[in-house]
mmCIF file with all atom_site columns, C-alpha atoms in Angstrom:
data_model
loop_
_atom_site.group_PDB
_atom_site.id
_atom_site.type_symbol
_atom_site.label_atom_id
_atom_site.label_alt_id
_atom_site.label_comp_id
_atom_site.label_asym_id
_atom_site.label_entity_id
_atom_site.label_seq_id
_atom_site.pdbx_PDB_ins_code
_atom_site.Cartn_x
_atom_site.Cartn_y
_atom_site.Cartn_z
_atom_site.occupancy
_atom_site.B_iso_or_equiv
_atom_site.pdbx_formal_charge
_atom_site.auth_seq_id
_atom_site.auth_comp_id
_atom_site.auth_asym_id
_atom_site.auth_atom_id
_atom_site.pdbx_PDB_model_num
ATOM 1  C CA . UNK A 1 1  ? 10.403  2.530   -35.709 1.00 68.00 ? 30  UNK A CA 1
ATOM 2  C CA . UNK A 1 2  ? 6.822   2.616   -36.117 1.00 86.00 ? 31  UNK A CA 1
ATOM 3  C CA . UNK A 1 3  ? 5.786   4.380   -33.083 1.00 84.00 ? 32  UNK A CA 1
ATOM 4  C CA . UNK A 1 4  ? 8.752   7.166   -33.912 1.00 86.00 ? 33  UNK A CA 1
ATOM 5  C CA . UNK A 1 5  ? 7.460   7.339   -37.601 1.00 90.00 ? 34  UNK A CA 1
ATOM 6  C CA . UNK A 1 6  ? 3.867   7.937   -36.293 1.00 88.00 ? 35  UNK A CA 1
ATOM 7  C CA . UNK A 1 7  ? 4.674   10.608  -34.124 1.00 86.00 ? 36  UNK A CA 1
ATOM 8  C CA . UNK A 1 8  ? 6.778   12.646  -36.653 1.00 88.00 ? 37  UNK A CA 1
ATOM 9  C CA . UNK A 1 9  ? 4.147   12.469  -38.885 1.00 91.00 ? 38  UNK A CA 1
ATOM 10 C CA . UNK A 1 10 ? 1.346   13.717  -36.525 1.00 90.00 ? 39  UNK A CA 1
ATOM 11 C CA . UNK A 1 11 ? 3.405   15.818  -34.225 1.00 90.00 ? 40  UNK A CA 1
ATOM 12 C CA . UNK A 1 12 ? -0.236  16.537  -31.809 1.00 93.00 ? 41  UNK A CA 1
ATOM 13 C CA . UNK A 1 13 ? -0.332  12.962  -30.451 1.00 90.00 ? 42  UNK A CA 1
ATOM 14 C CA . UNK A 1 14 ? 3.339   13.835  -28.928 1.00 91.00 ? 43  UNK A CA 1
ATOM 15 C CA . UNK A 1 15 ? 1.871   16.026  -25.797 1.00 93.00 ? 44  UNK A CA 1
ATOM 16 C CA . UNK A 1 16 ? -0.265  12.745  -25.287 1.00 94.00 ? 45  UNK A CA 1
ATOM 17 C CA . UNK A 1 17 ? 2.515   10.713  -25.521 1.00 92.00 ? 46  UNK A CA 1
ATOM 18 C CA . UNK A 1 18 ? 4.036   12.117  -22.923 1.00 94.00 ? 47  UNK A CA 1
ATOM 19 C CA . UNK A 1 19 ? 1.519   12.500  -20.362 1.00 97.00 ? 48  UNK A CA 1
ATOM 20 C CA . UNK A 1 20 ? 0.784   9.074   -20.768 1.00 96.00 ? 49  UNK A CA 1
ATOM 21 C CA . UNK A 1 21 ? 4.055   7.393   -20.260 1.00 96.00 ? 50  UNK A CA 1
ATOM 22 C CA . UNK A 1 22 ? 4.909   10.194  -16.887 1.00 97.00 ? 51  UNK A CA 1
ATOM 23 C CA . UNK A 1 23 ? 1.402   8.460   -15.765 1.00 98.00 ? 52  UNK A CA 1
ATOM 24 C CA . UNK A 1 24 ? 2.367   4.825   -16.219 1.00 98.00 ? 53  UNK A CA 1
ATOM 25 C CA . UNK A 1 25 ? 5.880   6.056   -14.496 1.00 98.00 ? 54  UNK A CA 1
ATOM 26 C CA . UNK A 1 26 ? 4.398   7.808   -11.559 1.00 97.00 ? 55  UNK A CA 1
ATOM 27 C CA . UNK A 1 27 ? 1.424   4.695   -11.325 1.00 97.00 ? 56  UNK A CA 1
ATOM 28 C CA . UNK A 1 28 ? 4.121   2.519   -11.082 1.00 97.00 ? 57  UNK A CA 1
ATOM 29 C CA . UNK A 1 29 ? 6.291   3.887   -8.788  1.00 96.00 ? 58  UNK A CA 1
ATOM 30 C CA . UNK A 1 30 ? 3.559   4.422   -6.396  1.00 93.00 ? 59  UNK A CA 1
ATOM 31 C CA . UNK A 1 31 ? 2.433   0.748   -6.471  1.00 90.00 ? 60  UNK A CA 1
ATOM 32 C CA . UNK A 1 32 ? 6.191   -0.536  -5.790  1.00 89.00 ? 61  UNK A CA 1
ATOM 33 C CA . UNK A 1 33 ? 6.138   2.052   -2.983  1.00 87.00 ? 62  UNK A CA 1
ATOM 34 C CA . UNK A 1 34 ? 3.498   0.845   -1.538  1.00 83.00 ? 63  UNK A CA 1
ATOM 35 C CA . UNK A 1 35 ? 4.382   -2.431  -1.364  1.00 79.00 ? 64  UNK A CA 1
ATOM 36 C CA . UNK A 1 36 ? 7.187   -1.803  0.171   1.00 78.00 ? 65  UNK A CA 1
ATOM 37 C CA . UNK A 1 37 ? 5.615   0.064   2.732   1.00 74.00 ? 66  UNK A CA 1
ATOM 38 C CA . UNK A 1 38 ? 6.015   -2.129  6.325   1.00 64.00 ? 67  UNK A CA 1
ATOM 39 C CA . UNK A 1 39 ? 2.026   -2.072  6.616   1.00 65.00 ? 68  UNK A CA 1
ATOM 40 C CA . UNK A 1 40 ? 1.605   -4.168  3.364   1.00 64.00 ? 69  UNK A CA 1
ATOM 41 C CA . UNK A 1 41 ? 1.945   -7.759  4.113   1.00 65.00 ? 70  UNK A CA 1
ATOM 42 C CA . UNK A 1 42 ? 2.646   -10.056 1.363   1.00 67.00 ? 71  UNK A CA 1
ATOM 43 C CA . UNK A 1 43 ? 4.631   -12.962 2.908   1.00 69.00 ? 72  UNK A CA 1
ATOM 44 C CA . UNK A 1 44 ? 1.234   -14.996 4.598   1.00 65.00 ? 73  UNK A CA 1
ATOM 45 C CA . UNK A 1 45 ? 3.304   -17.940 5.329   1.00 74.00 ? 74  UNK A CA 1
ATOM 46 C CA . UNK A 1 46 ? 5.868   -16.735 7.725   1.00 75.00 ? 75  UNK A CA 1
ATOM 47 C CA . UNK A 1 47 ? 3.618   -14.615 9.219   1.00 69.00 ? 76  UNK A CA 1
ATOM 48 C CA . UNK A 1 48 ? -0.001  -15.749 9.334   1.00 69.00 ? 77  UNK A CA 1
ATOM 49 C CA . UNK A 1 49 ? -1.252  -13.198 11.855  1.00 73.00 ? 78  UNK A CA 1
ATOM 50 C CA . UNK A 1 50 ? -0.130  -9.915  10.809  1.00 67.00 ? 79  UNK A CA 1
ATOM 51 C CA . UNK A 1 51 ? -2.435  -7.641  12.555  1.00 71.00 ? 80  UNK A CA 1
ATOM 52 C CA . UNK A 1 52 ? -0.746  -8.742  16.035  1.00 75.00 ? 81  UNK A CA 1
ATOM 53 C CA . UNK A 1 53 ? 2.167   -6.843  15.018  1.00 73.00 ? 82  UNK A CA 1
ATOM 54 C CA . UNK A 1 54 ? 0.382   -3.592  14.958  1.00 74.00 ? 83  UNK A CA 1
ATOM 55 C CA . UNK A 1 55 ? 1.613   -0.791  16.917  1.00 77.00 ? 84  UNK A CA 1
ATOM 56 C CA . UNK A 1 56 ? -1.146  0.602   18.678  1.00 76.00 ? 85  UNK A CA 1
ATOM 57 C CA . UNK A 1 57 ? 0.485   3.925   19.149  1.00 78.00 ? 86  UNK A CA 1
ATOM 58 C CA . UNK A 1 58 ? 1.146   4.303   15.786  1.00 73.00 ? 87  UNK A CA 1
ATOM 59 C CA . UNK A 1 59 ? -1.252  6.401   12.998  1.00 63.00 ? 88  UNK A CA 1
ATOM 60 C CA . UNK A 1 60 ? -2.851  3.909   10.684  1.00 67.00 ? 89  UNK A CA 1
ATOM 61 C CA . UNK A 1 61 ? -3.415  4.402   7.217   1.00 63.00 ? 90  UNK A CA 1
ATOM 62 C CA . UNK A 1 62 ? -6.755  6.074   6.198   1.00 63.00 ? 91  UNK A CA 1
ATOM 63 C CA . UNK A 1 63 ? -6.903  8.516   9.264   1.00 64.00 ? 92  UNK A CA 1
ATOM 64 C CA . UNK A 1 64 ? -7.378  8.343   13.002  1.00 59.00 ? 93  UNK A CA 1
ATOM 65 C CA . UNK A 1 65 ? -8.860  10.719  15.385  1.00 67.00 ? 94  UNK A CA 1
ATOM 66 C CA . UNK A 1 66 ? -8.184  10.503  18.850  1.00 70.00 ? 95  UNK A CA 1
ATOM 67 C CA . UNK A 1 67 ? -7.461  7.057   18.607  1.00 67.00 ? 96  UNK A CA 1
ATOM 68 C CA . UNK A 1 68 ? -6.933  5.366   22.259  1.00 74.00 ? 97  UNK A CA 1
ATOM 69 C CA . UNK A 1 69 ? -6.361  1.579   22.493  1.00 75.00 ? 98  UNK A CA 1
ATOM 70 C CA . UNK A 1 70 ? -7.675  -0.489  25.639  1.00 79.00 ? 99  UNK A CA 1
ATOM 71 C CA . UNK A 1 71 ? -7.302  -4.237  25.790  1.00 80.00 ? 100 UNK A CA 1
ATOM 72 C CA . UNK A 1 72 ? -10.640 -6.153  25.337  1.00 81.00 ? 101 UNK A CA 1
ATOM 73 C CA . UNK A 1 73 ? -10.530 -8.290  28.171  1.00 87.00 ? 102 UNK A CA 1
ATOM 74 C CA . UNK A 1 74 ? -12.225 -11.327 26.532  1.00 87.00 ? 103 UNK A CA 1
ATOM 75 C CA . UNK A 1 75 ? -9.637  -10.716 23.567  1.00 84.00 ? 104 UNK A CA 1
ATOM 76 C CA . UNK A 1 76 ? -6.961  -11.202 26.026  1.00 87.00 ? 105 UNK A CA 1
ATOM 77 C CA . UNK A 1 77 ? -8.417  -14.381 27.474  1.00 89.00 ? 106 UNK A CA 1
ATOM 78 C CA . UNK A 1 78 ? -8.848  -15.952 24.283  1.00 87.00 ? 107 UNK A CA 1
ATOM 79 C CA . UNK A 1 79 ? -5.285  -15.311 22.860  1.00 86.00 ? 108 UNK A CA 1
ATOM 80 C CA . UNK A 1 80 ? -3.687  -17.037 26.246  1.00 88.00 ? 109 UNK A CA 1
ATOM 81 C CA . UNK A 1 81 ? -5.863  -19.461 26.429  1.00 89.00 ? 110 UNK A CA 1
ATOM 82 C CA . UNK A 1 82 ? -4.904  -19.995 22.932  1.00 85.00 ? 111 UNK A CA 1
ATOM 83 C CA . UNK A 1 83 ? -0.889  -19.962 23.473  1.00 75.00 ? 112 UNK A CA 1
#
């Protein structure tokens, strides 16, 4: 009862209180939002190659403009020559 004591007895650090703890709430929230986001990749054992399950088509994070994806032809030989 410390913490409730404290606060009843200087009544200005309750506005700060508050604040502080709908910070930490909102902080966390966003970080278990974004890992549960499909583009974060925790899990490097089942799947050790995760940017060959990226949709080209679809917006990436930060931002894209006019984003067109072609093949690199040297790419391509590479990954069947390595399958």
């Amino acid at each position: 009862m410390g913490i409730f004591q404290t606060l009843m007895k200087k009544k200005e650090l309750i506005p700060l209180v508050f604040f502080m703890t709908f910070a930490a709430a909102g902080a966390s929230s966003f970080a278990i939002y974004s890992l549960k986001k499909t583009d974060v990749i925790l899990d490097r054992k089942r799947n050790p190659e995760p940017w060959e399950a990226v949709d080209p088509s679809e917006p990436q994070k930060l931002i894209t403009i006019n984003q067109q994806w072609k093949p690199i032809e040297e790419l391509q030989k590479v990954r069947r020559a390595t399958k």
